[in-house]
PDB file of C-alpha atoms in Angstrom:
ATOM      1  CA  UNK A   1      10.598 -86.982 -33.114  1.00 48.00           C
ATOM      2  CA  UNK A   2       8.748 -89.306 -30.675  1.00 54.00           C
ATOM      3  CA  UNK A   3       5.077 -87.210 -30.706  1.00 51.00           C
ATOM      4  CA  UNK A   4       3.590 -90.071 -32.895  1.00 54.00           C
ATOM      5  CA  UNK A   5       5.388 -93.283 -31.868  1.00 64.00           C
ATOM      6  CA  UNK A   6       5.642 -92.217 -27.782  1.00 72.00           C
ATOM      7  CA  UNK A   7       2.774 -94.510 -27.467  1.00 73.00           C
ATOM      8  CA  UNK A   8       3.805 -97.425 -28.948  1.00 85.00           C
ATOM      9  CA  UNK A   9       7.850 -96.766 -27.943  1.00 85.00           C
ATOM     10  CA  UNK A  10       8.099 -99.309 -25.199  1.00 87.00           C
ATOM     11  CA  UNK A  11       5.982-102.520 -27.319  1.00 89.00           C
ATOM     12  CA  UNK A  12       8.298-101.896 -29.934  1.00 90.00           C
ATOM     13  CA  UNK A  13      11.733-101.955 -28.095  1.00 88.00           C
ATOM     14  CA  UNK A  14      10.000-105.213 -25.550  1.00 88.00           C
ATOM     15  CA  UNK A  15       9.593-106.858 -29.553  1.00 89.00           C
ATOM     16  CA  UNK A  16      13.216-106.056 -29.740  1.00 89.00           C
ATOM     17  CA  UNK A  17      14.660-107.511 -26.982  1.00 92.00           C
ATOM     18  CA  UNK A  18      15.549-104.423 -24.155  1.00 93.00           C
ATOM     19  CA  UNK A  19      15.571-105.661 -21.288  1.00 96.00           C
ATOM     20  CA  UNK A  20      15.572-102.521 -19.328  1.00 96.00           C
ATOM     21  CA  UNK A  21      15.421-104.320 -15.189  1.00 97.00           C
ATOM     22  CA  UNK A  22      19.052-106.101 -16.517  1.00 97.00           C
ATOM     23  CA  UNK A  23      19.908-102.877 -17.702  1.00 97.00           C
ATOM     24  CA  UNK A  24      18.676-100.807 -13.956  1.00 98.00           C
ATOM     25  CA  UNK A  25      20.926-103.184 -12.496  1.00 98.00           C
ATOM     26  CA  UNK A  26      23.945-103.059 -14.341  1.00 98.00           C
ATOM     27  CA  UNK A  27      23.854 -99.208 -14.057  1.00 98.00           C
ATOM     28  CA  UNK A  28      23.321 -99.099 -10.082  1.00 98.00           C
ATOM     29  CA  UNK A  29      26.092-101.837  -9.591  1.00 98.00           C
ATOM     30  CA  UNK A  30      28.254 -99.759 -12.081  1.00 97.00           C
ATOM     31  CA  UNK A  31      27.478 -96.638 -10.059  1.00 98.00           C
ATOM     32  CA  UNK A  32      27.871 -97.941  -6.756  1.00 97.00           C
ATOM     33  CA  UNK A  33      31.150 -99.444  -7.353  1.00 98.00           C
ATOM     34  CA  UNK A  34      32.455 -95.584  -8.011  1.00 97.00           C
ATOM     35  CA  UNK A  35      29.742 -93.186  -6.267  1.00 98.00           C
ATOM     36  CA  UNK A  36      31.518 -91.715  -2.873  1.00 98.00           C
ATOM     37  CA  UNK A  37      28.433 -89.627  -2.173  1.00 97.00           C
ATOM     38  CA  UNK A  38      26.407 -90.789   1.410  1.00 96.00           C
ATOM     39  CA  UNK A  39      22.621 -90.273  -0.666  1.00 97.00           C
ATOM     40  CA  UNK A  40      20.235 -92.329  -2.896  1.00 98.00           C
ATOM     41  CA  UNK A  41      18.845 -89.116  -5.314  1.00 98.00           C
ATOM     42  CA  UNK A  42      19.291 -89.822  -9.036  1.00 98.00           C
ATOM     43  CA  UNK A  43      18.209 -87.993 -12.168  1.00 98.00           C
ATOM     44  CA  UNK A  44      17.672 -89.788 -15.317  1.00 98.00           C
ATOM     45  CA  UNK A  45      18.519 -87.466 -18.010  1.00 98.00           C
ATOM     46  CA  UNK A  46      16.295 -88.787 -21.823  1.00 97.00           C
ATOM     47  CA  UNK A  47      14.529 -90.658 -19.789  1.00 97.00           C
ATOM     48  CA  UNK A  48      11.961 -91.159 -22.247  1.00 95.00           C
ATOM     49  CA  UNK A  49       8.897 -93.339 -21.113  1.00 95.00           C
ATOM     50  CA  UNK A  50      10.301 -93.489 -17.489  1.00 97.00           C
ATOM     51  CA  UNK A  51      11.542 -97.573 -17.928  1.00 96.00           C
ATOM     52  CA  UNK A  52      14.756 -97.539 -16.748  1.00 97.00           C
ATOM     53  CA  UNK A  53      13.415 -95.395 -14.169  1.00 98.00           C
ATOM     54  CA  UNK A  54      11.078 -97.911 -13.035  1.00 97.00           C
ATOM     55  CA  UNK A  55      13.465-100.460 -12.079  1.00 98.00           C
ATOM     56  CA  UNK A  56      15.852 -97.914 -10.364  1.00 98.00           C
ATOM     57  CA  UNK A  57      13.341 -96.532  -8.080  1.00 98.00           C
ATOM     58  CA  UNK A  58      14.127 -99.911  -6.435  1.00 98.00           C
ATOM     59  CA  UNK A  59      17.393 -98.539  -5.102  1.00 98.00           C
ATOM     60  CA  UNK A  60      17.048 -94.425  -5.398  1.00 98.00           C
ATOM     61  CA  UNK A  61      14.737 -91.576  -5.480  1.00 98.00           C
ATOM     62  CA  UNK A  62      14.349 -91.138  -8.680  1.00 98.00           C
ATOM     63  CA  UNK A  63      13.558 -87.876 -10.898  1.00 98.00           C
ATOM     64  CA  UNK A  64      13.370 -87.800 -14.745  1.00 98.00           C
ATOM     65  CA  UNK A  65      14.302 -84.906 -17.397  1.00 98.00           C
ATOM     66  CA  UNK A  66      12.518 -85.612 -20.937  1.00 97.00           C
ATOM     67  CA  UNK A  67      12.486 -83.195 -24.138  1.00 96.00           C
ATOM     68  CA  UNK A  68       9.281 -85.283 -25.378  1.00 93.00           C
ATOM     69  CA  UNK A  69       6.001 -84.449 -23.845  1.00 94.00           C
ATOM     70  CA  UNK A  70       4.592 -87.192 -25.154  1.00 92.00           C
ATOM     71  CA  UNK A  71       7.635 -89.704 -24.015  1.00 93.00           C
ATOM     72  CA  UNK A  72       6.679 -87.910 -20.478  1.00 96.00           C
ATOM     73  CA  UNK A  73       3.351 -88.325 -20.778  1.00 94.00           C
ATOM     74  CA  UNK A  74       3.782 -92.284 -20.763  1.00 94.00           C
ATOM     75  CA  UNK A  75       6.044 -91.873 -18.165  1.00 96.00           C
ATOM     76  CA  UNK A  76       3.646 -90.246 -15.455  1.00 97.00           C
ATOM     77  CA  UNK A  77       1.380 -93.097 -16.269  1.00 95.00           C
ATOM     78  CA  UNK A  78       4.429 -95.803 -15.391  1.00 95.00           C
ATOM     79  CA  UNK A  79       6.232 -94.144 -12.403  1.00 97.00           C
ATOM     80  CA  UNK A  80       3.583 -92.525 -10.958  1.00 96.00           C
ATOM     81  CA  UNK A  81       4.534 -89.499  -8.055  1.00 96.00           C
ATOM     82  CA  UNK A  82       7.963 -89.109  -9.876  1.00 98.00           C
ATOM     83  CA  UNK A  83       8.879 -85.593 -10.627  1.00 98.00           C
ATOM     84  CA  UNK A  84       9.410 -85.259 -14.182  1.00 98.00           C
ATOM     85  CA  UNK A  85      10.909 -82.478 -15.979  1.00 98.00           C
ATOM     86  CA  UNK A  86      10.802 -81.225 -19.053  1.00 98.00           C
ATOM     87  CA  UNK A  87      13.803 -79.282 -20.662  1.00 98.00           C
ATOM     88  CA  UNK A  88      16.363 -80.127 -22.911  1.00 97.00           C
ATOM     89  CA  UNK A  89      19.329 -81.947 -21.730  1.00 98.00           C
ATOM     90  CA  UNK A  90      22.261 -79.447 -23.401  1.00 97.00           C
ATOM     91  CA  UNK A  91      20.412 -76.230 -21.463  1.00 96.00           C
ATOM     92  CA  UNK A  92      18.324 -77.221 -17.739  1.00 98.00           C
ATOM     93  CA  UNK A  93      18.874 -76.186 -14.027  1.00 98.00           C
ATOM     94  CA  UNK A  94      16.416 -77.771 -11.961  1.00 98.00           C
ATOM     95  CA  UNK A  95      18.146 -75.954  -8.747  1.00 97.00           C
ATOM     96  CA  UNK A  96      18.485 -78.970  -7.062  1.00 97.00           C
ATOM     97  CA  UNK A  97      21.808 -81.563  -6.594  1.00 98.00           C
ATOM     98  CA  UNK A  98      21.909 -85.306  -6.981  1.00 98.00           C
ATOM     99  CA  UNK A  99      23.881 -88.560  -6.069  1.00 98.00           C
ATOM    100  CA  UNK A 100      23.695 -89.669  -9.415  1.00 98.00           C
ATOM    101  CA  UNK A 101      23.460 -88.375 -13.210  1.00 98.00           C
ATOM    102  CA  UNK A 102      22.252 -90.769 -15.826  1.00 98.00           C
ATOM    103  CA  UNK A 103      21.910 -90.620 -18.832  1.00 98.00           C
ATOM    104  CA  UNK A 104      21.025 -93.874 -20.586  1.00 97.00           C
ATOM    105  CA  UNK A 105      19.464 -95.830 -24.023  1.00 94.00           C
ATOM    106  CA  UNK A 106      22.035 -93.507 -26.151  1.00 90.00           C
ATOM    107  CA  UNK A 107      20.225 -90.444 -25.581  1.00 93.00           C
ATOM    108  CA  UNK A 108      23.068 -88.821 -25.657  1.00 93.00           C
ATOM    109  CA  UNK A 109      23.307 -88.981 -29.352  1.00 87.00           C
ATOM    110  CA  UNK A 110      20.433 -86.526 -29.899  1.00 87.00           C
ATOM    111  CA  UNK A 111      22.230 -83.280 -29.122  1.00 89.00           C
ATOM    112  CA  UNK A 112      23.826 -83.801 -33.011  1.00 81.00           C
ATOM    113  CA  UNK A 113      26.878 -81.626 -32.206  1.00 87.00           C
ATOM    114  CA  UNK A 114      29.983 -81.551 -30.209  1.00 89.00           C
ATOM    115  CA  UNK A 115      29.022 -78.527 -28.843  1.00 95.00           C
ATOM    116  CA  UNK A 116      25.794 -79.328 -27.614  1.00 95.00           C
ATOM    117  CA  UNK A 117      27.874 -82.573 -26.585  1.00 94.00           C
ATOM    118  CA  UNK A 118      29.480 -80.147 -24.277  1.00 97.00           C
ATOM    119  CA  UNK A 119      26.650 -77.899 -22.880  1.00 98.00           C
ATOM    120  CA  UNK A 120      24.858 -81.208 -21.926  1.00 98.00           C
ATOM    121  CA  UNK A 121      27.749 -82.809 -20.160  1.00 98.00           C
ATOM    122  CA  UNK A 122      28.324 -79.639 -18.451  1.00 98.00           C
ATOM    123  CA  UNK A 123      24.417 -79.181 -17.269  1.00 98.00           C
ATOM    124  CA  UNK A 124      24.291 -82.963 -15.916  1.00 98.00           C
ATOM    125  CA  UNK A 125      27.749 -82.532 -14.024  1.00 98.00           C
ATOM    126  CA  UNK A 126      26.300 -79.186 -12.706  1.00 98.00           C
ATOM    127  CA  UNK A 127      23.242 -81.170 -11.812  1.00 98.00           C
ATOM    128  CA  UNK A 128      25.759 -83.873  -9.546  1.00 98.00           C
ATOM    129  CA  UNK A 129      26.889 -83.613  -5.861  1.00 98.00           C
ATOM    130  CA  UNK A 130      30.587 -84.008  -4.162  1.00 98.00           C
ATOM    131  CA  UNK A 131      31.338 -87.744  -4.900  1.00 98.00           C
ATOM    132  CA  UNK A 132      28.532 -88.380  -7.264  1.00 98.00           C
ATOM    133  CA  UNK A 133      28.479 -90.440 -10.339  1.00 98.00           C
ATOM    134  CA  UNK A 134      27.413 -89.333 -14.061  1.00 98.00           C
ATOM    135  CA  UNK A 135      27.021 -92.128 -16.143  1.00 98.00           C
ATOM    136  CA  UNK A 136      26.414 -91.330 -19.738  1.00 97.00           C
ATOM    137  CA  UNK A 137      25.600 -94.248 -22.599  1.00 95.00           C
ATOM    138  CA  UNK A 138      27.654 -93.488 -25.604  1.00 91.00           C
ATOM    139  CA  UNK A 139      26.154 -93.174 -29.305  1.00 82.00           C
ATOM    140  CA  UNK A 140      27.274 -95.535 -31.782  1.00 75.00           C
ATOM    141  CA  UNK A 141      30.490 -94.912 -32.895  1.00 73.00           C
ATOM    142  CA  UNK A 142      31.511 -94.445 -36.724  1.00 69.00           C
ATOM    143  CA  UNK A 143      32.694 -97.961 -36.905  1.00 73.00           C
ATOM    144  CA  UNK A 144      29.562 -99.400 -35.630  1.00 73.00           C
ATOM    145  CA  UNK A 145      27.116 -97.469 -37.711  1.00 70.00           C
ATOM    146  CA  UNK A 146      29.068 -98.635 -41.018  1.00 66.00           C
ATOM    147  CA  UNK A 147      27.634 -97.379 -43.838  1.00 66.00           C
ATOM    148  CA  UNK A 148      23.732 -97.403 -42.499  1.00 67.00           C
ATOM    149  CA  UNK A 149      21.850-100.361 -42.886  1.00 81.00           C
ATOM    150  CA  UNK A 150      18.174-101.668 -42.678  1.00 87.00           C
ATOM    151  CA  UNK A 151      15.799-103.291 -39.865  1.00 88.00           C
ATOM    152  CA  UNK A 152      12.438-104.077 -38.799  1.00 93.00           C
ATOM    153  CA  UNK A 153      10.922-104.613 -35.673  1.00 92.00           C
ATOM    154  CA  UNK A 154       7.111-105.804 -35.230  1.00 94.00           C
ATOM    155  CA  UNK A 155       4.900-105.973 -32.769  1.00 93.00           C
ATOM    156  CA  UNK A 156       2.067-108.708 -33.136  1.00 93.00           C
ATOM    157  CA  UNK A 157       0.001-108.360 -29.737  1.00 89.00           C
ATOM    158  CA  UNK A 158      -3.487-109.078 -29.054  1.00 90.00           C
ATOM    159  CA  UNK A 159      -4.795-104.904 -29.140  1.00 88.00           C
ATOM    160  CA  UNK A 160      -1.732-103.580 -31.272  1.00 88.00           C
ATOM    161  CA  UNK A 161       0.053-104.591 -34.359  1.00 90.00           C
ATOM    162  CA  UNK A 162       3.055-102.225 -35.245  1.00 89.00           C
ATOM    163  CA  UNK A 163       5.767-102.538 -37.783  1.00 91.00           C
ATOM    164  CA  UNK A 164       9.025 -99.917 -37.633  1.00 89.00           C
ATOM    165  CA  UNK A 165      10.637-100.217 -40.506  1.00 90.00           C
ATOM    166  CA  UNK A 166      14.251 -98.187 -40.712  1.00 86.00           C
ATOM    167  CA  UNK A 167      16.773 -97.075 -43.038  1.00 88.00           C
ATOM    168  CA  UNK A 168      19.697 -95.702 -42.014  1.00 85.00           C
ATOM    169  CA  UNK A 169      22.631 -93.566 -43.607  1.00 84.00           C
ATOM    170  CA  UNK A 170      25.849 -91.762 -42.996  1.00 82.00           C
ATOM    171  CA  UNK A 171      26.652 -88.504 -44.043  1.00 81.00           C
ATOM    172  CA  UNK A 172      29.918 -87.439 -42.696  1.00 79.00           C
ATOM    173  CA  UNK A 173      29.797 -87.617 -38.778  1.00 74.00           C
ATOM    174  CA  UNK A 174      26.212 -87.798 -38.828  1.00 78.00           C
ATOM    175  CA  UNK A 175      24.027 -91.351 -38.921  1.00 81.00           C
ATOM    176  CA  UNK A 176      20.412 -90.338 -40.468  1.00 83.00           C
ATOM    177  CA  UNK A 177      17.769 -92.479 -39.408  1.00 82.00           C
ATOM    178  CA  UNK A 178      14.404 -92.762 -41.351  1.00 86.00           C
ATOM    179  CA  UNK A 179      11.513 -94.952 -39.649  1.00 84.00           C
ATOM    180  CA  UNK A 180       8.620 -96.005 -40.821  1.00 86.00           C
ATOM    181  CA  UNK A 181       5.845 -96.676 -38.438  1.00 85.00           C
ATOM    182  CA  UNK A 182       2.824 -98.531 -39.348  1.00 86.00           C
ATOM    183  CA  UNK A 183       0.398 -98.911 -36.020  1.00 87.00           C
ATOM    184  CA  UNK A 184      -2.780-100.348 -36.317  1.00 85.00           C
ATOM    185  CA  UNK A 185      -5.172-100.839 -33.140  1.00 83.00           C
ATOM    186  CA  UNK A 186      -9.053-101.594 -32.310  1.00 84.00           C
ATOM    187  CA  UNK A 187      -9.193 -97.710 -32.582  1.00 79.00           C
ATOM    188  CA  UNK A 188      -7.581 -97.598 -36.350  1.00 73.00           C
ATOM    189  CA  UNK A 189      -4.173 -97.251 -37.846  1.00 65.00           C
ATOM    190  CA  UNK A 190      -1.733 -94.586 -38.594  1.00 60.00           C
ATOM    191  CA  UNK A 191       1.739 -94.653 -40.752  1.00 56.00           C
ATOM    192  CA  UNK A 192       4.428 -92.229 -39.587  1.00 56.00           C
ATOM    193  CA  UNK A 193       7.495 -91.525 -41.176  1.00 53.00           C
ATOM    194  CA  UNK A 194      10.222 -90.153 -38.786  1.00 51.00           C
ATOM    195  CA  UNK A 195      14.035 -88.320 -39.039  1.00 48.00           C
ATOM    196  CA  UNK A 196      16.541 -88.547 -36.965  1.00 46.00           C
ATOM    197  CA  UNK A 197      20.249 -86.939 -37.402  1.00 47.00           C
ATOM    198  CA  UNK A 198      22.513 -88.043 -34.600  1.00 49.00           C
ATOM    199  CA  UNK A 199      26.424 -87.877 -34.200  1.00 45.00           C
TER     200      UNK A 199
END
């Protein structure tokens, strides 16, 4: 989904607001408040462009698991020296344990089934150590997605200006997501349409 927008991913959601350092430390004073384990080693599962990892390198030794190779491509440029895997989050085994499991920004919601809902919280507890916390942000639920809605987000910097336009509708359990993604830089423009189906 991401191999055209993985570059301009983190402008657009900095236009929108995320604050992802808030977000670091909300998660690590969640954690540590329940985490029994003695270590520091955390794996963020979807972690994208590696910005939540970032900010919790502060506190752990951080690893990152990514579908994307282009989301993990933009990551090995931010959090450089951090192993980054990639695999997909309902089927990995990186033969190693950690302190803490993350799993953050909603990924969550792109496994599309409950069964690959299972497989993935099954391979991240696998992935955890006596006393170790997995922290998973939920999806929307039903009630929040509505019937679908619209948005925009644009980005009006001095070397990129970027539009994301969405659309978004529910069929059954399902919210369908269509962006459109208008970039234009010093080296030209592109328009992307992308599809998303998430549970």
């Amino acid at each position: 989904m991401y191999q055209e927008s993985a570059t301009v991913y983190d402008a657009l959601y900095r236009a929108a607001g995320k604050d992802y350092a808030a977000e670091a430390a909300e998660v690590r004073a969640r954690v540590e408040a329940r985490k029994r384990s003695p270590g520091t080693a955390l794996l963020d599962v979807g972690c994208g462009t590696g910005a939540h990892l970032e900010h919790l390198a502060r506190w752990y030794a951080v690893e990152g698991l990514n579908l994307s190779p282009e989301m993990l491509a933009v990551a090995r440029e931010r959090c450089l020296g951090v192993p980054l895997h990639q695999a997909d989050m309902t089927d990995f085994a990186l033969g190693t344990r950690f302190d803490v499991v993350v799993s953050l920004f909603s990924s969550i919601g792109y496994v599309r089934t409950v069964q690959a809902l299972h497989r993935a919280v099954r391979a991240m507890a696998d992935h955890l150590l006596p006393g170790g916390v997995l922290a998973i942000e939920p999806w929307l639920t039903p009630e929040e997605c509505g019937s679908g809605g619209t948005g925009i987000v644009c980005v009006d910097a001095p070397a990129l200006k970027a539009a994301r336009v969405h659309s978004n509708t529910v069929e059954g359990r399902l919210l369908v997501m269509n962006w459109h993604l208008l970039v234009s830089t010093p080296a030209g423009g592109v328009p992307v349409a992308l599809r998303h189906r998430a549970p």
